[in-house]
PDB file of C-alpha atoms in Angstrom:
ATOM      1  CA  MET A  19     194.238  70.273  97.394  1.00  0.00           C
ATOM      2  CA  PRO A  20     194.394  66.879  99.087  1.00  0.00           C
ATOM      3  CA  TYR A  21     197.113  64.395  98.411  1.00  0.00           C
ATOM      4  CA  ILE A  22     195.653  61.046  97.542  1.00  0.00           C
ATOM      5  CA  LYS A  23     196.617  57.515  98.412  1.00  0.00           C
ATOM      6  CA  ARG A  24     195.319  54.791  96.120  1.00  0.00           C
ATOM      7  CA  ASP A  25     195.008  51.039  96.558  1.00  0.00           C
ATOM      8  CA  ASN A  26     196.232  48.430  94.056  1.00  0.00           C
ATOM      9  CA  HIS A  27     193.035  48.886  92.046  1.00  0.00           C
ATOM     10  CA  GLY A  28     193.512  52.633  91.695  1.00  0.00           C
ATOM     11  CA  GLN A  29     190.741  53.542  94.134  1.00  0.00           C
ATOM     12  CA  ILE A  30     191.281  56.381  96.605  1.00  0.00           C
ATOM     13  CA  VAL A  31     191.727  54.975 100.110  1.00  0.00           C
ATOM     14  CA  ALA A  32     192.980  58.081 101.931  1.00  0.00           C
ATOM     15  CA  LEU A  33     193.298  61.847 101.622  1.00  0.00           C
ATOM     16  CA  LEU A  34     196.249  63.544 103.250  1.00  0.00           C
ATOM     17  CA  LYS A  35     197.038  67.173 103.930  1.00  0.00           C
ATOM     18  CA  GLU A  36     200.716  66.714 103.078  1.00  0.00           C
ATOM     19  CA  ALA A  37     202.558  64.611 100.550  1.00  0.00           C
ATOM     20  CA  SER A  38     204.090  61.322 101.643  1.00  0.00           C
ATOM     21  CA  ASP A  39     205.731  58.317 100.006  1.00  0.00           C
ATOM     22  CA  ALA A  40     202.312  56.666  99.717  1.00  0.00           C
ATOM     23  CA  ALA A  41     200.505  59.838  98.625  1.00  0.00           C
ATOM     24  CA  ASP A  42     202.516  62.028  96.325  1.00  0.00           C
ATOM     25  CA  SER A  43     199.871  63.113  93.830  1.00  0.00           C
ATOM     26  CA  PHE A  44     197.074  65.529  94.500  1.00  0.00           C
ATOM     27  CA  LEU A  45     193.638  66.311  93.148  1.00  0.00           C
ATOM     28  CA  PRO A  46     191.457  69.388  93.558  1.00  0.00           C
ATOM     29  CA  ALA A  47     189.022  69.112  96.459  1.00  0.00           C
ATOM     30  CA  ASP A  48     186.106  69.260  94.009  1.00  0.00           C
ATOM     31  CA  HIS A  49     187.465  66.486  91.763  1.00  0.00           C
ATOM     32  CA  PRO A  50     184.749  63.828  91.199  1.00  0.00           C
ATOM     33  CA  GLU A  51     186.879  61.047  92.736  1.00  0.00           C
ATOM     34  CA  VAL A  52     187.503  63.110  95.879  1.00  0.00           C
ATOM     35  CA  VAL A  53     183.838  64.067  96.141  1.00  0.00           C
ATOM     36  CA  VAL A  54     182.734  60.422  95.855  1.00  0.00           C
ATOM     37  CA  PHE A  55     185.394  59.311  98.375  1.00  0.00           C
ATOM     38  CA  LEU A  56     184.064  61.846 100.879  1.00  0.00           C
ATOM     39  CA  GLY A  57     180.541  60.542 100.356  1.00  0.00           C
ATOM     40  CA  GLU A  58     179.231  63.738  98.845  1.00  0.00           C
ATOM     41  CA  GLY A  59     178.742  62.617  95.256  1.00  0.00           C
ATOM     42  CA  GLU A  60     175.685  61.379  93.449  1.00  0.00           C
ATOM     43  CA  GLY A  61     174.872  57.795  94.169  1.00  0.00           C
ATOM     44  CA  THR A  62     176.700  57.729  97.494  1.00  0.00           C
ATOM     45  CA  GLY A  63     173.429  57.676  99.392  1.00  0.00           C
ATOM     46  CA  GLY A  64     174.567  59.943 102.202  1.00  0.00           C
ATOM     47  CA  SER A  65     175.955  63.345 101.376  1.00  0.00           C
ATOM     48  CA  PHE A  66     176.843  65.559 104.306  1.00  0.00           C
ATOM     49  CA  ASP A  67     174.250  68.104 103.172  1.00  0.00           C
ATOM     50  CA  VAL A  68     171.454  65.549 103.410  1.00  0.00           C
ATOM     51  CA  LEU A  69     172.732  64.248 106.738  1.00  0.00           C
ATOM     52  CA  ASP A  70     173.052  67.782 108.092  1.00  0.00           C
ATOM     53  CA  ARG A  71     169.465  68.613 107.113  1.00  0.00           C
ATOM     54  CA  GLU A  72     168.240  65.443 108.772  1.00  0.00           C
ATOM     55  CA  LEU A  73     170.250  66.184 111.915  1.00  0.00           C
ATOM     56  CA  VAL A  74     168.886  69.723 112.064  1.00  0.00           C
ATOM     57  CA  ARG A  75     165.358  68.298 112.019  1.00  0.00           C
ATOM     58  CA  VAL A  76     166.252  65.877 114.830  1.00  0.00           C
ATOM     59  CA  LEU A  77     167.670  68.733 116.905  1.00  0.00           C
ATOM     60  CA  GLU A  78     164.582  70.853 116.290  1.00  0.00           C
ATOM     61  CA  ASP A  79     162.370  67.998 117.441  1.00  0.00           C
ATOM     62  CA  LEU A  80     164.601  67.477 120.489  1.00  0.00           C
ATOM     63  CA  VAL A  81     164.303  71.143 121.467  1.00  0.00           C
ATOM     64  CA  ASP A  82     160.525  70.974 120.948  1.00  0.00           C
ATOM     65  CA  THR A  83     160.313  67.911 123.192  1.00  0.00           C
ATOM     66  CA  LEU A  84     162.435  69.522 125.920  1.00  0.00           C
ATOM     67  CA  ILE A  85     160.221  72.613 125.806  1.00  0.00           C
ATOM     68  CA  GLN A  86     157.053  70.520 125.903  1.00  0.00           C
ATOM     69  CA  LYS A  87     158.321  68.652 128.983  1.00  0.00           C
ATOM     70  CA  ASN A  88     159.253  71.963 130.672  1.00  0.00           C
ATOM     71  CA  ILE A  89     162.913  70.956 130.825  1.00  0.00           C
ATOM     72  CA  LEU A  90     163.940  73.873 128.618  1.00  0.00           C
ATOM     73  CA  ARG A  91     162.433  77.264 127.942  1.00  0.00           C
ATOM     74  CA  ILE A  92     162.944  78.881 124.567  1.00  0.00           C
ATOM     75  CA  THR A  93     164.224  81.934 126.467  1.00  0.00           C
ATOM     76  CA  ASP A  94     167.039  79.793 127.905  1.00  0.00           C
ATOM     77  CA  LEU A  95     168.570  79.794 124.426  1.00  0.00           C
ATOM     78  CA  PRO A  96     170.622  82.648 122.980  1.00  0.00           C
ATOM     79  CA  PRO A  97     168.520  85.180 121.037  1.00  0.00           C
ATOM     80  CA  GLU A  98     170.059  84.064 117.722  1.00  0.00           C
ATOM     81  CA  ALA A  99     169.081  80.441 118.382  1.00  0.00           C
ATOM     82  CA  GLN A 100     165.563  81.510 119.416  1.00  0.00           C
ATOM     83  CA  HIS A 101     165.163  83.482 116.207  1.00  0.00           C
ATOM     84  CA  LYS A 102     166.408  80.638 114.005  1.00  0.00           C
ATOM     85  CA  LEU A 103     164.248  78.008 115.699  1.00  0.00           C
ATOM     86  CA  LEU A 104     161.131  80.161 115.610  1.00  0.00           C
ATOM     87  CA  SER A 105     161.714  81.158 111.978  1.00  0.00           C
ATOM     88  CA  ARG A 106     162.066  77.514 110.937  1.00  0.00           C
ATOM     89  CA  LYS A 107     159.018  76.549 112.994  1.00  0.00           C
ATOM     90  CA  ARG A 108     156.980  79.345 111.410  1.00  0.00           C
ATOM     91  CA  LEU A 109     158.044  78.293 107.908  1.00  0.00           C
ATOM     92  CA  ARG A 110     157.339  74.625 108.591  1.00  0.00           C
ATOM     93  CA  SER A 111     153.881  75.439 109.957  1.00  0.00           C
ATOM     94  CA  GLN A 112     153.124  77.522 106.851  1.00  0.00           C
ATOM     95  CA  LEU A 113     154.197  74.684 104.579  1.00  0.00           C
ATOM     96  CA  ASN A 114     152.326  72.018 106.549  1.00  0.00           C
ATOM     97  CA  PRO A 115     150.241  73.160 109.532  1.00  0.00           C
ATOM     98  CA  SER A 116     149.856  69.589 110.804  1.00  0.00           C
ATOM     99  CA  LEU A 117     153.609  69.341 111.587  1.00  0.00           C
ATOM    100  CA  GLY A 118     153.585  71.579 114.652  1.00  0.00           C
ATOM    101  CA  PHE A 119     152.760  69.913 117.945  1.00  0.00           C
ATOM    102  CA  LEU A 120     153.634  72.849 120.208  1.00  0.00           C
ATOM    103  CA  GLY A 121     151.164  75.288 118.716  1.00  0.00           C
ATOM    104  CA  ARG A 122     152.072  78.490 116.982  1.00  0.00           C
ATOM    105  CA  ALA A 123     155.691  79.646 117.164  1.00  0.00           C
ATOM    106  CA  ASP A 124     154.505  83.012 118.526  1.00  0.00           C
ATOM    107  CA  ASP A 125     153.083  81.250 121.584  1.00  0.00           C
ATOM    108  CA  LEU A 126     156.517  79.974 122.651  1.00  0.00           C
ATOM    109  CA  ILE A 127     157.990  83.288 123.755  1.00  0.00           C
TER     110      ILE A 127
END
């Protein structure tokens, strides 16, 4: 449970691991105020889950570009990474065949 520090208006301005003079009360990590402070609540416009999904897509596109430019081979990656990338590529091509610009995922190995 994080210890919270509030401003004069009662808004959370900091979360601390340990209690201090400025932060002596605590809330559960899933408390709505804590969730909103961390930017994970509704209406915050940028939860970490959404940002992570967007970043994953950017990284997939980066890997695709590096492969297309012959800077990277899919076999240069660890087998687990190859499997994950190819599985996502296969699923994306099934959902929308026009998304793939490298051809079929099977052709990459």
